[in-house]
Amino acid sequence: MIEAIILLGPPGAGKGTLAEGLKRSTDLIHVSTGDMLREQVKAGRPLGLQAKAYMDRGALVPDELIMQIIAARLDRGPTAARYLFDGFPRTAEQARGLEALLAARQGRVHKVVLLEVPEAVLVERLAGRRVCQRCAAVYHVRNIPPRQAGVCDQCGGPLIQRPDDAAATVLNRLEVFRRQTAGLINHYAELGLLVTINAGQPRDVALAEMVAALSGATQR
Ligand code: ADP
Ligand code: ZN
């Protein structure tokens, strides 16, 4: 039986950061479509080459490619497990695709955590975000600084700014979220699966709220 937890929220809401924190205290298998796509780009794979043009301009990668990587990921994983999806699904089509993949594996969506953050905070977070080129760990120049500037605490790799965190692209990504992804909020609310957390708070506070929401303590 496969159980899925979905992190839903705009770019900069902290999906990756919170997923990293949650991973430490649980047995969840973290699946970030953004990280997987960036790995494909780095490795120069055909799928990466196809995806890169969309990613660099802040557009969504076509659903078909995304469903391919998700299906392949589930096929490689254990048949009984809990997955934490970060950045997926992002369209109604992907949500339907996930439901079909889960149904074929006696699985289900357990909960969807909506990360709410004021837009001004999102822009500030994305502008200051730095990621490790080697292990994809996430930092922020002011809010989550590495011990040594420009160097990853975890692996010593170089910290870089993602190409799609450039100011012009950030606004496009926020618009893409509103247009193509925000509709999923209603979809999952209607299914009674949605829990909302205030992800505009400092990381550790938001993480504690998410852990509580997932254990069922603070559903609202
Ligand atoms: P963020 O949530 O901060 O935008 P991600 O790493 O989740 O960062 O995504 C980066 C980019 O990768 C997106 O702008 C999009 O181009 C692509 N991407 C990631 N996940 C998906 C998805 N589920 N569907 C379509 N495109 C995706
Ligand atoms: Zn690293």
PDB file of C-alpha atoms in Angstrom, residues 6-117:
ATOM      1  CA  ILE A   6       1.440  16.180  -0.937  1.00  0.00           C
ATOM      2  CA  LEU A   7       3.075  19.519  -0.233  1.00  0.00           C
ATOM      3  CA  LEU A   8       1.120  22.167  -2.108  1.00  0.00           C
ATOM      4  CA  GLY A   9       2.199  25.777  -2.239  1.00  0.00           C
ATOM      5  CA  PRO A  10       3.585  28.556  -4.419  1.00  0.00           C
ATOM      6  CA  PRO A  11       7.273  28.806  -5.317  1.00  0.00           C
ATOM      7  CA  GLY A  12       9.141  30.045  -2.246  1.00  0.00           C
ATOM      8  CA  ALA A  13       6.609  28.621   0.214  1.00  0.00           C
ATOM      9  CA  GLY A  14       9.318  26.347   1.565  1.00  0.00           C
ATOM     10  CA  LYS A  15       8.239  22.982   0.174  1.00  0.00           C
ATOM     11  CA  GLY A  16      11.814  21.741  -0.234  1.00  0.00           C
ATOM     12  CA  THR A  17      13.038  23.153   3.082  1.00  0.00           C
ATOM     13  CA  LEU A  18      10.148  21.682   5.054  1.00  0.00           C
ATOM     14  CA  ALA A  19      10.450  18.368   3.230  1.00  0.00           C
ATOM     15  CA  GLU A  20      14.105  18.142   4.260  1.00  0.00           C
ATOM     16  CA  GLY A  21      13.155  18.810   7.871  1.00  0.00           C
ATOM     17  CA  LEU A  22      10.321  16.301   7.828  1.00  0.00           C
ATOM     18  CA  LYS A  23      12.474  13.638   6.221  1.00  0.00           C
ATOM     19  CA  ARG A  24      14.825  13.706   9.215  1.00  0.00           C
ATOM     20  CA  SER A  25      12.110  12.708  11.688  1.00  0.00           C
ATOM     21  CA  THR A  26      10.074  10.278   9.546  1.00  0.00           C
ATOM     22  CA  ASP A  27      10.427   7.378   7.126  1.00  0.00           C
ATOM     23  CA  LEU A  28       8.828   9.314   4.274  1.00  0.00           C
ATOM     24  CA  ILE A  29      10.332   8.930   0.815  1.00  0.00           C
ATOM     25  CA  HIS A  30      10.897  12.468  -0.460  1.00  0.00           C
ATOM     26  CA  VAL A  31      10.028  12.958  -4.129  1.00  0.00           C
ATOM     27  CA  SER A  32      10.734  16.425  -5.522  1.00  0.00           C
ATOM     28  CA  THR A  33       9.933  16.711  -9.222  1.00  0.00           C
ATOM     29  CA  GLY A  34      11.966  19.947  -9.345  1.00  0.00           C
ATOM     30  CA  ASP A  35      15.063  18.188  -7.928  1.00  0.00           C
ATOM     31  CA  MET A  36      14.568  15.211 -10.243  1.00  0.00           C
ATOM     32  CA  LEU A  37      14.255  17.488 -13.263  1.00  0.00           C
ATOM     33  CA  ARG A  38      17.360  19.461 -12.264  1.00  0.00           C
ATOM     34  CA  GLU A  39      19.284  16.170 -11.930  1.00  0.00           C
ATOM     35  CA  GLN A  40      18.211  15.209 -15.445  1.00  0.00           C
ATOM     36  CA  VAL A  41      19.368  18.612 -16.714  1.00  0.00           C
ATOM     37  CA  LYS A  42      22.726  18.327 -14.913  1.00  0.00           C
ATOM     38  CA  ALA A  43      23.281  14.836 -16.306  1.00  0.00           C
ATOM     39  CA  GLY A  44      22.441  16.046 -19.825  1.00  0.00           C
ATOM     40  CA  ARG A  45      19.720  13.408 -20.287  1.00  0.00           C
ATOM     41  CA  PRO A  46      17.187  13.845 -23.116  1.00  0.00           C
ATOM     42  CA  LEU A  47      14.376  14.401 -20.623  1.00  0.00           C
ATOM     43  CA  GLY A  48      16.445  17.128 -18.952  1.00  0.00           C
ATOM     44  CA  LEU A  49      17.117  18.843 -22.259  1.00  0.00           C
ATOM     45  CA  GLN A  50      13.397  18.833 -23.025  1.00  0.00           C
ATOM     46  CA  ALA A  51      12.511  20.180 -19.588  1.00  0.00           C
ATOM     47  CA  LYS A  52      15.166  22.881 -19.271  1.00  0.00           C
ATOM     48  CA  ALA A  53      13.615  25.415 -21.645  1.00  0.00           C
ATOM     49  CA  TYR A  54      10.359  25.331 -19.677  1.00  0.00           C
ATOM     50  CA  MET A  55      12.085  25.522 -16.309  1.00  0.00           C
ATOM     51  CA  ASP A  56      14.333  28.438 -17.224  1.00  0.00           C
ATOM     52  CA  ARG A  57      11.377  30.601 -18.154  1.00  0.00           C
ATOM     53  CA  GLY A  58       9.354  29.545 -15.136  1.00  0.00           C
ATOM     54  CA  ALA A  59       6.776  27.571 -17.104  1.00  0.00           C
ATOM     55  CA  LEU A  60       5.534  24.121 -16.192  1.00  0.00           C
ATOM     56  CA  VAL A  61       7.112  21.105 -17.814  1.00  0.00           C
ATOM     57  CA  PRO A  62       4.482  19.169 -19.856  1.00  0.00           C
ATOM     58  CA  ASP A  63       2.321  16.807 -17.782  1.00  0.00           C
ATOM     59  CA  GLU A  64       3.344  13.808 -19.870  1.00  0.00           C
ATOM     60  CA  LEU A  65       7.034  14.148 -18.943  1.00  0.00           C
ATOM     61  CA  ILE A  66       6.178  14.641 -15.283  1.00  0.00           C
ATOM     62  CA  MET A  67       3.931  11.585 -15.184  1.00  0.00           C
ATOM     63  CA  GLN A  68       6.721   9.542 -16.778  1.00  0.00           C
ATOM     64  CA  ILE A  69       9.192  10.423 -14.030  1.00  0.00           C
ATOM     65  CA  ILE A  70       6.648   9.858 -11.271  1.00  0.00           C
ATOM     66  CA  ALA A  71       5.616   6.444 -12.610  1.00  0.00           C
ATOM     67  CA  ALA A  72       9.279   5.437 -12.967  1.00  0.00           C
ATOM     68  CA  ARG A  73       9.975   6.642  -9.426  1.00  0.00           C
ATOM     69  CA  LEU A  74       7.106   4.635  -7.945  1.00  0.00           C
ATOM     70  CA  ASP A  75       8.228   1.567  -9.906  1.00  0.00           C
ATOM     71  CA  ARG A  76      11.720   1.833  -8.407  1.00  0.00           C
ATOM     72  CA  GLY A  77      10.445   2.296  -4.853  1.00  0.00           C
ATOM     73  CA  PRO A  78       9.059  -0.215  -2.372  1.00  0.00           C
ATOM     74  CA  THR A  79       5.473  -1.374  -2.865  1.00  0.00           C
ATOM     75  CA  ALA A  80       4.521  -0.426   0.692  1.00  0.00           C
ATOM     76  CA  ALA A  81       5.732   3.044   1.601  1.00  0.00           C
ATOM     77  CA  ARG A  82       4.787   6.596   2.410  1.00  0.00           C
ATOM     78  CA  TYR A  83       5.805   9.198  -0.141  1.00  0.00           C
ATOM     79  CA  LEU A  84       6.186  12.912   0.381  1.00  0.00           C
ATOM     80  CA  PHE A  85       5.512  14.662  -2.929  1.00  0.00           C
ATOM     81  CA  ASP A  86       7.080  18.093  -3.125  1.00  0.00           C
ATOM     82  CA  GLY A  87       6.090  20.193  -6.139  1.00  0.00           C
ATOM     83  CA  PHE A  88       3.817  17.512  -7.572  1.00  0.00           C
ATOM     84  CA  PRO A  89       1.004  17.436  -8.636  1.00  0.00           C
ATOM     85  CA  ARG A  90       0.881  20.930 -10.109  1.00  0.00           C
ATOM     86  CA  THR A  91      -2.037  20.636 -12.560  1.00  0.00           C
ATOM     87  CA  ALA A  92      -5.464  18.963 -12.545  1.00  0.00           C
ATOM     88  CA  GLU A  93      -4.129  16.524 -15.140  1.00  0.00           C
ATOM     89  CA  GLN A  94      -1.232  15.528 -12.852  1.00  0.00           C
ATOM     90  CA  ALA A  95      -3.603  15.113  -9.902  1.00  0.00           C
ATOM     91  CA  ARG A  96      -5.726  12.736 -11.992  1.00  0.00           C
ATOM     92  CA  GLY A  97      -2.597  10.928 -13.141  1.00  0.00           C
ATOM     93  CA  LEU A  98      -1.433  10.480  -9.559  1.00  0.00           C
ATOM     94  CA  GLU A  99      -4.814   9.141  -8.501  1.00  0.00           C
ATOM     95  CA  ALA A 100      -4.619   6.552 -11.302  1.00  0.00           C
ATOM     96  CA  LEU A 101      -1.056   5.517 -10.406  1.00  0.00           C
ATOM     97  CA  LEU A 102      -2.043   5.157  -6.751  1.00  0.00           C
ATOM     98  CA  ALA A 103      -5.213   3.209  -7.524  1.00  0.00           C
ATOM     99  CA  ALA A 104      -3.127   0.727  -9.517  1.00  0.00           C
ATOM    100  CA  ARG A 105      -0.948   0.227  -6.433  1.00  0.00           C
ATOM    101  CA  GLN A 106      -3.686   0.005  -3.789  1.00  0.00           C
ATOM    102  CA  GLY A 107      -2.565   3.456  -2.741  1.00  0.00           C
ATOM    103  CA  ARG A 108      -4.208   6.697  -1.750  1.00  0.00           C
ATOM    104  CA  VAL A 109      -3.544  10.317  -0.963  1.00  0.00           C
ATOM    105  CA  HIS A 110      -3.302  10.554   2.811  1.00  0.00           C
ATOM    106  CA  LYS A 111      -3.118  14.327   3.237  1.00  0.00           C
ATOM    107  CA  VAL A 112      -2.379  17.490   1.301  1.00  0.00           C
ATOM    108  CA  VAL A 113      -0.547  20.198   3.202  1.00  0.00           C
ATOM    109  CA  LEU A 114      -1.177  23.679   1.830  1.00  0.00           C
ATOM    110  CA  LEU A 115       1.663  26.079   2.640  1.00  0.00           C
ATOM    111  CA  GLU A 116       0.256  29.594   2.944  1.00  0.00           C
ATOM    112  CA  VAL A 117       2.671  32.510   2.638  1.00  0.00           C
TER     113      VAL A 117
END
